[in-house]
Amino acid sequence: MTPGTRTVQWIQLAGWSLLLGLYLAVSAPQLWSSLQFEWHGRASASYSSDAYLETVTRTRKASARILQALDTVPADKTIVLVLPDSGVRSAFIAQNMTYLSWPREVHWISAEKGDLEDQIFALAPATVGAVLFWDVAPAANWPGGLRLGPGQVIFPLQPAT
Amino acid sequence: MSVAGLSAALLLLFFAGWGITLLLVNRSRPLHLFEFFALAWFFGAGTISLLLWVGGIFASGIALQASVTGCALACGFLGLRRAAKFRLPWPDTFLEWLLAVILLIELTLMLLSSLGRPLGWDGSFNWELKARFAFLNHGVMPSAYYHSASQVSSHPEYPLFVPYTQLWLDLWMGEAHQFWEKIVFPIFNLAGTLLLAFFDARLSGRRWVGGLVACQLLTIPYLAGGVGGMLSGYLDFPLAALYLAAIGYLLLYQKTGDEASYRIYVAALCLLPWMKREGLVLWFIAVLCGSVVLIQQRARVARFAALLLPGLLIILLWQLFLKSAGTAPSHDFVPASLATLRTNLSHLVPIGRAVFAEFGEISRWSIFWFLVLVALATEFIRQRNTQCLLLGTALVTPIAVYSATYLLSAWPDYLNHLHASLPRLLLQVTPLGWLAIALALARPSAETELVPPQTARALANSKLRPAWRPPTAPVKH
């Protein structure tokens, strides 16, 4: 190896060291934030669902309560989910309910789109197994709901005899 | 029960992957423990998920689990008969020790962080959801899922590589366990990182380059903590690792003529479309790169067919399955037609501008894309060989194709679509970007320095062609 080649190699190595150093200097502050996380309780079967639902119900282990309430709803029925609006938070709640309710279908309606009872009764009543009000107060004439959290009440519907 | 079941599922998966890797290598060369771990994981998970899918057409419940277990054991025992030699690359110098310790710390933090965080949106509602639904239906995806109105947003058309790997764990644990299912992601991340270190060392001829670049991979801000990064249960990094495996082994084959590397390349290739929808694009590009090598070698038509057919078969079978299940096509893109392209041609400039702006997004990428640009430019100026051409094509073409797909976006605002998904798509080529940086970082004379003169002379004079020729720049083991 000639001295010239060796010099070129050292320049190259120094150049790359500089670039990689700059890269790390820029990355480091962002990396610090990615290391900040908290454990959400024990290693449970509903680890992710509980963590999501905790942010929207402010209660722990919410998925177990929801699954227990859904147990009484037949698998071929639809669950009507009543949410305050059509925003991102509501979409997130609806997605969680779609996940937990399977094999039941979930039909999501928004309180901001007009009269709730009109929207609910517009659905084929025979297909609806339960109505879940999420951060929306049910009308006073809705009887005997099951409270799942501070703002969540579910009304399982019995088929008409 | 959960942990015992999880351990059994993982052991069986690795045993199957171990067997397949040994069958592919076929005693033609010693196996590096890093590459062996990564390949056993990729091929084990790929095989188990494919077996669960195909087996699920004919059986369910315990019959399905028992038959897949039988096949996994058969793969492992078949491989046992081709037992190979293994090598553990123990660090030699102070620098190698330092890099090994840093990498170990990074990987431990990655593991803890992956397990501690809940899955991201896609991780839960596109992937884990499928594993749960199949578990609740005795190990088979319920047919109602494919035309359920409320499940459209979970993309029923996405393939089942990772959901069915998670399903395998669930079947053995006896419950759909969200916490332990997440273990597949740190393993994919580990496999990808180790493979990157392996390829960097083998192709650059310097082990410290492999260690250095593997340490840097985990420091890309978006990869470490972004929405679609390696901690959130999205599949972009696992797909990136598999694409790295395909291209890396193709480069090794092109450089050394090692047939085992070629077989591993073909095997990794056919898993790409089974991992994720974008895997189809990466499969096509990797086939294109492989074809260039085969054309250079004036290979026979049968070799081209062997390259193309396994992946094509998986693609066709999956499409046939979706069609028979009555799945609606993706709602994110409109069907490609000349009329649509002509209408949306005016989007090309804003798309190009947005893509370049993304490259410069320091908070997500630091100066990574600038380093890649410098590395590619350096390599093209210095080398101008097939390796450069292949690496450049494998790195740049997916970005160009992904950018062009936004011309067919069905979103009301195509730029919103781009901003929501492009960073994740770029992740799929980041390991190849680091590979390009490693090659540029290694000094030009590394190859000549590392080939012992007597070995080079002996090889040149040898009339016997060894089953496996060592690379021109062997790495100390």
XYZ file of C-alpha atoms in Angstrom:
638
model
C 0.000 0.000 0.000
C 1.463 3.365 -1.027
C 1.598 6.274 1.459
C -0.831 8.128 -0.850
C -3.418 5.367 -0.634
C -3.022 5.214 3.132
C -3.632 8.986 3.404
C -6.784 8.713 1.268
C -8.025 5.906 3.503
C -7.473 7.891 6.677
C -9.235 10.910 5.187
C -12.134 8.666 4.222
C -12.306 7.148 7.692
C -12.150 10.578 9.328
C -14.916 11.834 7.015
C -17.199 8.941 7.881
C -16.450 9.286 11.591
C -17.484 12.921 11.377
C -20.698 12.085 9.507
C -21.651 9.252 11.866
C -20.859 11.451 14.877
C -23.128 14.164 13.472
C -25.823 11.565 12.806
C -25.662 10.350 16.415
C -25.642 13.864 17.829
C -28.876 14.634 15.970
C -30.480 11.257 16.839
C -29.665 11.182 20.539
C -32.325 13.634 21.831
C -35.058 11.810 19.865
C -33.873 8.429 21.150
C -34.134 9.530 24.734
C -37.880 10.097 24.341
C -38.357 6.648 22.792
C -36.886 5.079 25.928
C -39.588 6.667 28.091
C -42.370 4.154 28.605
C -44.283 2.660 31.470
C -45.384 -0.875 32.170
C -49.145 -1.337 32.199
C -49.503 -3.783 35.049
C -48.708 -7.493 34.869
C -48.136 -9.543 31.704
C -51.843 -10.150 31.137
C -53.729 -11.611 28.175
C -55.420 -8.213 27.593
C -52.263 -6.141 28.076
C -52.669 -3.848 25.058
C -56.483 -3.590 25.225
C -56.384 -2.668 28.914
C -53.744 -0.028 28.232
C -55.846 1.507 25.403
C -59.105 1.397 27.337
C -57.489 2.919 30.405
C -56.903 6.093 28.383
C -60.571 6.356 27.341
C -62.366 4.999 30.449
C -59.905 6.032 33.162
C -60.404 2.593 34.737
C -58.052 -0.409 34.904
C -58.797 -3.873 33.437
C -61.696 -2.472 31.408
C -61.526 -5.175 28.714
C -62.481 -7.953 31.161
C -65.610 -6.019 32.209
C -66.581 -5.363 28.583
C -66.030 -9.006 27.567
C -68.115 -10.167 30.534
C -70.968 -7.851 29.570
C -70.820 -9.002 25.938
C -71.045 -12.663 26.968
C -74.834 -12.404 27.185
C -75.151 -11.019 23.642
C -75.707 -13.719 20.977
C -72.845 -14.086 18.458
C -75.061 -13.329 15.451
C -76.316 -9.995 16.804
C -74.997 -6.496 16.184
C -73.777 -4.201 18.931
C -74.767 -0.580 18.475
C -72.093 1.727 19.825
C -73.199 5.278 20.581
C -70.316 7.760 20.598
C -70.273 11.526 21.083
C -68.835 12.406 17.655
C -66.991 11.013 14.610
C -63.531 12.180 15.692
C -60.280 10.246 16.048
C -60.965 9.358 19.699
C -64.366 7.908 18.780
C -62.807 5.951 15.911
C -60.267 4.541 18.360
C -63.023 3.472 20.776
C -65.016 1.928 17.922
C -61.942 -0.010 16.756
C -61.399 -1.361 20.271
C -65.017 -2.447 20.517
C -64.849 -4.085 17.077
C -61.832 -6.038 18.322
C -63.424 -7.121 21.617
C -66.918 -7.829 20.273
C -65.983 -10.375 17.588
C -67.817 -12.399 16.274
C -70.530 -9.773 16.755
C -70.710 -6.924 14.264
C -70.366 -3.391 15.637
C -72.424 -0.524 14.245
C -71.164 2.871 15.328
C -73.455 5.898 15.486
C -72.570 9.441 16.453
C -74.598 11.570 18.862
C -73.795 14.716 16.879
C -75.693 13.386 13.858
C -79.163 13.972 15.288
C -81.691 12.135 17.402
C -80.158 8.967 18.841
C -83.364 6.972 19.209
C -84.249 7.677 15.566
C -80.809 6.418 14.516
C -81.051 3.309 16.709
C -84.595 2.418 15.652
C -83.661 2.958 11.998
C -81.620 -0.263 12.323
C -83.419 -3.590 11.973
C -84.391 -4.206 15.635
C -84.131 -7.986 15.326
C -80.424 -7.756 14.488
C -79.440 -5.588 17.474
C -78.151 -7.471 20.527
C -77.050 -4.560 22.714
C -76.643 -0.805 22.731
C -73.538 0.614 24.360
C -73.490 4.310 25.258
C -69.932 5.596 25.476
C -69.475 9.071 26.977
C -73.057 9.808 25.915
C -75.857 9.841 28.505
C -78.716 7.471 27.605
C -82.243 8.861 27.639
C -84.114 8.514 30.941
C -86.564 6.019 29.436
C -83.794 3.431 28.790
C -84.275 0.825 31.508
C -81.738 -1.223 33.475
C -78.366 -0.600 31.902
C -75.144 -2.223 33.071
C -72.444 0.301 33.986
C -68.989 -0.624 32.621
C -67.105 2.527 33.552
C -67.680 6.164 34.497
C -69.131 7.030 31.087
C -70.020 3.605 29.642
C -73.410 1.925 29.999
C -74.498 -1.135 28.045
C -78.136 -2.183 27.459
C -78.428 -5.821 26.388
C -81.659 -6.164 24.367
C -83.893 -9.177 24.833
C -85.570 -10.496 21.697
C -89.309 -9.704 21.614
C -91.440 -12.665 22.551
C -49.164 -22.559 31.536
C -48.674 -19.507 29.325
C -44.888 -19.423 29.625
C -44.516 -23.214 29.263
C -46.761 -23.191 26.174
C -44.897 -20.185 24.774
C -41.545 -21.951 25.254
C -42.817 -25.103 23.516
C -44.198 -23.074 20.587
C -40.951 -21.139 20.154
C -38.799 -24.264 20.439
C -40.848 -26.062 17.793
C -40.747 -23.020 15.542
C -36.967 -22.698 15.841
C -36.543 -26.456 15.396
C -38.482 -26.339 12.116
C -36.508 -23.286 10.981
C -33.255 -24.939 12.024
C -34.050 -27.961 9.862
C -34.983 -25.860 6.849
C -31.841 -23.727 7.175
C -29.655 -26.843 7.364
C -31.412 -28.319 4.330
C -30.781 -25.094 2.402
C -27.123 -24.869 3.403
C -26.678 -28.604 2.840
C -23.294 -28.911 4.593
C -21.691 -26.758 1.895
C -20.159 -24.334 4.412
C -19.958 -23.623 8.151
C -22.805 -21.591 9.592
C -22.298 -18.374 11.483
C -24.419 -18.498 14.663
C -25.886 -15.031 14.002
C -27.087 -15.918 10.536
C -28.286 -19.307 11.740
C -30.459 -17.755 14.482
C -31.967 -15.217 12.074
C -32.632 -17.749 9.319
C -34.085 -20.330 11.732
C -36.533 -17.668 12.910
C -37.531 -16.445 9.435
C -37.938 -19.910 7.930
C -39.488 -21.395 11.083
C -42.099 -18.643 11.367
C -42.698 -18.642 7.599
C -43.183 -22.402 7.451
C -45.402 -22.628 10.544
C -47.634 -19.774 9.362
C -47.953 -21.257 5.871
C -48.725 -24.689 7.341
C -51.388 -23.230 9.646
C -52.991 -21.424 6.725
C -52.974 -24.390 4.316
C -53.735 -26.906 7.102
C -56.621 -24.708 8.266
C -58.400 -25.362 4.964
C -58.667 -29.051 5.899
C -58.619 -29.198 9.720
C -59.081 -27.137 12.858
C -58.494 -27.282 16.605
C -56.239 -29.941 18.035
C -56.033 -31.820 14.691
C -54.591 -28.707 13.025
C -52.151 -28.056 15.868
C -51.024 -31.706 15.939
C -50.493 -31.919 12.185
C -48.502 -28.647 12.068
C -46.442 -29.862 15.060
C -45.744 -33.093 13.164
C -44.594 -31.177 10.075
C -42.398 -28.876 12.213
C -40.751 -31.883 13.853
C -40.281 -33.533 10.451
C -38.537 -30.394 9.102
C -36.254 -30.329 12.147
C -35.324 -34.015 11.971
C -34.706 -33.843 8.213
C -32.296 -31.003 8.876
C -30.581 -32.908 11.684
C -29.330 -35.383 9.107
C -27.432 -32.550 7.401
C -25.749 -31.333 10.574
C -23.382 -28.462 9.831
C -20.476 -26.857 11.657
C -21.227 -23.692 13.579
C -19.057 -20.720 14.319
C -19.535 -18.165 17.057
C -17.866 -14.876 16.152
C -16.223 -13.997 19.481
C -14.883 -10.399 19.601
C -11.110 -10.145 19.142
C -10.099 -6.537 19.580
C -11.027 -3.857 22.113
C -13.163 -2.091 19.466
C -15.086 -5.285 18.696
C -15.706 -5.883 22.421
C -16.904 -2.322 22.866
C -19.289 -2.569 19.920
C -20.568 -5.957 21.109
C -21.342 -4.524 24.575
C -23.096 -1.451 23.091
C -25.145 -3.687 20.784
C -26.099 -5.946 23.675
C -27.287 -2.960 25.732
C -29.282 -1.599 22.778
C -30.916 -4.976 22.129
C -31.821 -5.399 25.820
C -33.433 -1.945 25.887
C -35.279 -2.786 22.662
C -36.597 -6.027 24.185
C -37.800 -4.356 27.407
C -39.304 -1.439 25.555
C -41.104 -3.734 23.066
C -42.611 -5.830 25.804
C -43.529 -2.895 28.050
C -45.389 -0.858 25.450
C -48.841 -1.824 24.236
C -48.985 -2.605 20.512
C -49.542 0.269 18.094
C -52.758 0.685 16.072
C -51.789 -1.579 13.162
C -50.023 -3.979 15.511
C -53.287 -4.556 17.338
C -56.053 -3.907 14.843
C -54.481 -5.200 11.623
C -52.276 -8.048 12.822
C -52.886 -9.263 16.377
C -56.631 -9.040 15.739
C -56.343 -11.762 13.058
C -54.442 -14.054 15.449
C -57.144 -13.560 18.101
C -60.055 -14.183 15.715
C -58.408 -17.327 14.326
C -57.668 -18.552 17.863
C -61.302 -18.027 18.919
C -62.336 -20.036 15.826
C -60.165 -23.101 16.689
C -57.064 -21.996 14.775
C -58.740 -21.042 11.496
C -59.602 -17.575 10.266
C -63.430 -17.413 10.332
C -64.844 -17.087 6.823
C -67.268 -14.393 8.085
C -64.275 -12.151 8.824
C -63.428 -11.760 5.139
C -66.760 -10.079 4.339
C -67.620 -8.505 7.690
C -68.715 -4.864 7.326
C -67.166 -3.805 10.633
C -63.795 -5.467 9.896
C -63.000 -3.677 6.620
C -60.603 -1.303 8.406
C -58.540 -4.253 9.693
C -57.525 -5.087 6.101
C -58.710 -8.685 5.612
C -56.669 -8.744 2.378
C -53.334 -8.576 4.261
C -51.397 -11.871 4.380
C -50.988 -13.958 7.514
C -47.254 -14.510 8.111
C -47.091 -12.690 11.460
C -50.730 -13.158 12.627
C -50.367 -16.902 12.169
C -46.984 -16.924 13.916
C -48.768 -15.262 16.850
C -51.614 -17.759 16.470
C -49.080 -20.572 16.813
C -47.998 -19.140 20.184
C -51.660 -18.718 21.229
C -52.495 -22.318 20.331
C -49.691 -23.540 22.565
C -50.456 -21.094 25.373
C -54.147 -21.999 25.286
C -55.274 -18.354 25.129
C -54.962 -15.289 22.906
C -52.316 -13.621 25.040
C -51.598 -10.041 23.953
C -48.494 -9.682 26.104
C -46.593 -12.823 25.103
C -47.636 -12.592 21.444
C -45.558 -9.399 21.285
C -42.395 -11.453 21.741
C -42.346 -12.117 17.981
C -41.436 -8.485 17.280
C -38.241 -8.290 19.384
C -37.195 -11.587 17.789
C -37.732 -10.156 14.302
C -35.796 -7.048 15.354
C -32.966 -9.138 16.765
C -32.852 -11.336 13.652
C -32.731 -8.270 11.379
C -29.986 -6.594 13.427
C -27.819 -9.725 13.571
C -28.225 -10.323 9.844
C -27.218 -6.738 9.143
C -24.057 -7.191 11.244
C -23.351 -10.466 9.435
C -23.787 -9.054 5.911
C -21.839 -5.899 6.714
C -18.924 -7.941 8.048
C -18.991 -10.463 5.199
C -19.416 -7.978 2.361
C -17.122 -5.258 3.701
C -14.494 -7.691 4.946
C -14.318 -6.032 8.357
C -16.023 -7.277 11.473
C -15.914 -3.958 13.317
C -17.849 -2.377 10.443
C -20.568 -5.000 10.973
C -20.713 -4.243 14.701
C -20.646 -0.474 14.221
C -23.426 -0.402 11.638
C -25.617 -2.848 13.597
C -25.317 -0.499 16.600
C -26.314 2.460 14.412
C -29.379 0.724 12.930
C -31.213 0.917 16.241
C -30.500 4.627 16.575
C -32.706 5.807 13.700
C -35.233 7.883 15.694
C -38.285 6.720 13.707
C -37.223 3.086 13.899
C -36.579 3.309 17.651
C -39.671 5.210 18.685
C -41.848 6.164 15.718
C -45.449 5.057 15.207
C -44.474 2.309 12.786
C -41.096 1.581 14.332
C -39.717 -1.621 15.772
C -41.400 -1.202 19.167
C -45.002 -0.875 18.036
C -45.748 -4.243 16.465
C -45.929 -2.945 12.904
C -44.552 -5.227 10.203
C -42.401 -2.767 8.322
C -39.202 -3.655 10.134
C -39.788 -7.441 9.999
C -40.385 -6.992 6.251
C -37.220 -4.890 6.022
C -35.252 -7.654 7.765
C -36.596 -10.287 5.374
C -35.833 -8.074 2.357
C -32.320 -7.552 3.747
C -31.952 -11.340 4.006
C -33.002 -11.808 0.363
C -30.789 -9.051 -1.058
C -27.885 -9.766 1.300
C -27.678 -13.427 0.293
C -28.008 -12.467 -3.365
C -25.025 -10.121 -2.953
C -23.070 -12.868 -1.189
C -23.900 -15.287 -3.987
C -22.935 -12.760 -6.621
C -19.635 -12.146 -4.848
C -18.664 -15.702 -3.856
C -20.680 -18.056 -6.058
C -21.831 -19.872 -2.900
C -24.850 -21.973 -3.932
C -26.155 -22.140 -0.345
C -26.462 -18.346 -0.333
C -28.445 -18.542 -3.564
C -30.843 -21.100 -2.093
C -31.347 -18.970 1.033
C -31.980 -15.943 -1.213
C -34.715 -17.832 -3.112
C -36.285 -19.105 0.144
C -36.322 -15.619 1.715
C -37.673 -14.209 -1.539
C -40.787 -16.369 -1.556
C -41.693 -15.313 2.014
C -41.731 -11.596 1.094
C -45.277 -11.498 -0.371
C -46.504 -13.646 2.532
C -45.332 -11.067 5.102
C -47.110 -7.897 3.959
C -48.863 -6.425 0.931
C -45.808 -4.279 0.076
C -43.796 -7.502 0.117
C -45.134 -8.026 -3.389
C -43.260 -4.946 -4.603
C -40.089 -6.011 -2.766
C -40.444 -9.557 -4.144
C -40.643 -8.202 -7.685
C -37.575 -5.994 -7.204
C -35.574 -8.800 -5.552
C -36.512 -11.124 -8.442
C -35.354 -8.429 -10.856
C -32.005 -8.197 -9.043
C -31.644 -11.988 -9.046
C -32.408 -12.080 -12.754
C -29.567 -9.627 -13.434
C -27.141 -12.016 -11.693
C -28.523 -15.024 -13.557
C -28.342 -13.220 -16.897
C -24.707 -12.351 -16.179
C -24.049 -16.033 -15.530
C -26.026 -17.071 -18.624
C -28.050 -19.376 -16.414
C -30.519 -21.870 -17.815
C -34.238 -21.159 -18.059
C -34.912 -23.720 -15.299
C -32.919 -21.573 -12.869
C -35.039 -18.521 -13.711
C -38.162 -20.631 -13.199
C -36.903 -21.848 -9.809
C -36.309 -18.216 -8.851
C -39.758 -17.084 -9.897
C -42.148 -19.950 -9.194
C -42.153 -20.427 -5.377
C -43.013 -16.779 -4.680
C -45.441 -16.641 -7.587
C -47.216 -19.712 -6.239
C -47.712 -18.098 -2.809
C -48.953 -14.867 -4.419
C -51.449 -16.700 -6.645
C -52.703 -19.000 -3.890
C -53.282 -16.065 -1.545
C -55.150 -14.081 -4.223
C -57.227 -17.158 -5.054
C -58.026 -17.632 -1.366
C -59.117 -13.983 -0.996
C -61.269 -14.233 -4.102
C -62.942 -17.413 -2.900
C -63.511 -15.836 0.548
C -65.231 -12.860 -1.101
C -62.844 -10.224 0.289
C -63.328 -6.702 -0.982
C -60.191 -5.210 -2.594
C -58.143 -2.634 -0.696
C -59.948 0.657 -0.182
C -56.730 2.705 -0.024
C -55.978 2.651 -3.762
C -58.035 2.832 -6.936
C -57.384 0.220 -9.650
C -54.513 1.223 -11.937
C -55.566 2.420 -15.358
C -54.116 4.731 -17.962
C -57.012 7.133 -17.510
C -56.423 7.388 -13.735
C -52.697 7.859 -14.214
C -53.302 10.570 -16.820
C -55.758 12.332 -14.491
C -53.396 12.176 -11.522
C -50.181 12.969 -13.400
C -50.263 16.484 -11.996
C -49.766 14.957 -8.497
C -46.284 13.798 -9.474
C -44.464 17.025 -8.566
C -46.157 17.495 -5.135
C -45.497 13.810 -4.387
C -41.822 14.163 -5.340
C -41.530 17.286 -3.213
C -43.155 15.536 -0.222
C -40.870 12.505 -0.584
C -37.739 14.670 -0.591
C -39.104 16.631 2.362
C -39.522 13.322 4.213
C -35.857 12.435 3.580
C -34.917 15.681 5.283
C -37.197 15.132 8.298
C -34.468 15.291 10.954
C -36.769 14.369 13.863
C -37.533 11.011 12.248
C -34.360 10.155 10.351
C -31.576 12.362 11.688
C -29.200 12.651 8.677
C -29.587 8.972 7.752
C -30.743 9.554 4.153
C -27.896 11.987 3.561
C -25.455 9.291 4.720
C -27.110 6.801 2.343
C -26.757 9.259 -0.532
C -23.068 9.818 0.257
C -22.509 6.047 0.584
C -24.185 5.219 -2.732
C -22.347 8.020 -4.521
C -19.005 6.884 -3.031
C -19.624 3.275 -4.003
C -20.672 4.151 -7.552
C -17.627 6.356 -8.055
C -15.253 3.809 -6.492
C -16.591 0.464 -7.624
C -19.026 0.640 -10.554
C -19.605 -3.102 -10.346
C -22.592 -5.450 -10.227
C -22.719 -5.347 -6.425
C -23.185 -1.583 -6.576
C -25.837 -1.865 -9.239
C -27.779 -4.504 -7.276
C -27.602 -2.653 -3.980
C -28.561 0.658 -5.593
C -31.496 -0.940 -7.419
C -32.721 -2.792 -4.327
C -32.526 0.412 -2.296
C -33.846 3.057 -4.672
C -36.489 1.186 -6.712
C -38.852 0.426 -3.779
C -38.813 4.110 -2.796
C -39.606 5.126 -6.383
C -42.390 2.534 -6.707
C -43.936 3.372 -3.323
C -43.892 7.084 -4.184
C -45.552 6.377 -7.536
C -48.383 4.414 -5.888
C -49.732 7.639 -4.373
C -50.805 8.524 -7.929
C -53.476 5.847 -7.365
C -54.416 6.918 -3.848
C -58.133 6.656 -3.063
C -57.857 9.035 -0.106
C -59.595 12.408 -0.510
C -56.196 14.046 0.017
C -53.400 11.966 -1.493
C -50.753 13.969 0.387
C -52.382 13.032 3.711
C -52.153 9.421 2.574
C -48.470 9.921 1.771
C -47.674 11.571 5.111
C -49.518 8.798 6.982
C -47.710 5.893 5.354
C -44.475 6.943 3.604
C -42.253 6.990 6.739
C -43.229 3.369 7.435
C -42.560 2.370 3.833
C -39.127 4.002 3.941
C -38.314 1.872 6.998
C -38.448 -1.181 4.750
C -35.192 -0.226 3.046
C -33.288 1.244 6.018
C -31.227 -1.932 6.690
C -30.113 -1.872 3.042
C -29.223 1.796 3.515
C -26.974 0.830 6.420
C -25.472 -1.952 4.305
C -24.549 0.636 1.661
C -23.005 2.811 4.391
C -21.004 -0.176 5.703
C -19.588 -0.893 2.245
C -18.618 2.734 1.761
C -17.131 2.911 5.257
C -14.863 -0.079 4.758
C -11.605 1.064 3.284
C -11.068 0.285 -0.411
C -8.118 -1.993 0.181
C -9.887 -4.029 2.867
C -10.234 -6.950 0.514
C -6.596 -7.155 -0.465
C -5.497 -6.656 3.132
C -7.630 -9.444 4.456
C -6.904 -12.152 1.907
C -3.793 -13.975 3.101
C -1.429 -14.102 0.070
C -0.805 -17.843 0.447
C -4.583 -18.521 0.464
C -5.096 -16.401 -2.622
C -2.226 -18.203 -4.416
C -3.489 -21.606 -3.333
C -6.976 -20.838 -4.587
C -5.673 -19.483 -7.867
C -3.526 -22.552 -8.480
C -6.082 -25.076 -7.303
C -7.519 -27.269 -10.045
C -10.195 -28.520 -7.695
C -13.151 -26.231 -7.297
C -14.250 -26.334 -3.663
C -17.962 -26.846 -2.911
C -17.931 -23.439 -1.311
C -15.432 -20.815 -2.301
C -14.491 -18.438 0.498
C -15.342 -14.799 -0.191
C -12.528 -12.662 -1.557
C -12.627 -10.858 1.775
C -13.011 -13.508 4.426
C -13.797 -12.391 7.922
C -11.922 -13.691 10.927
C -14.119 -16.004 12.940
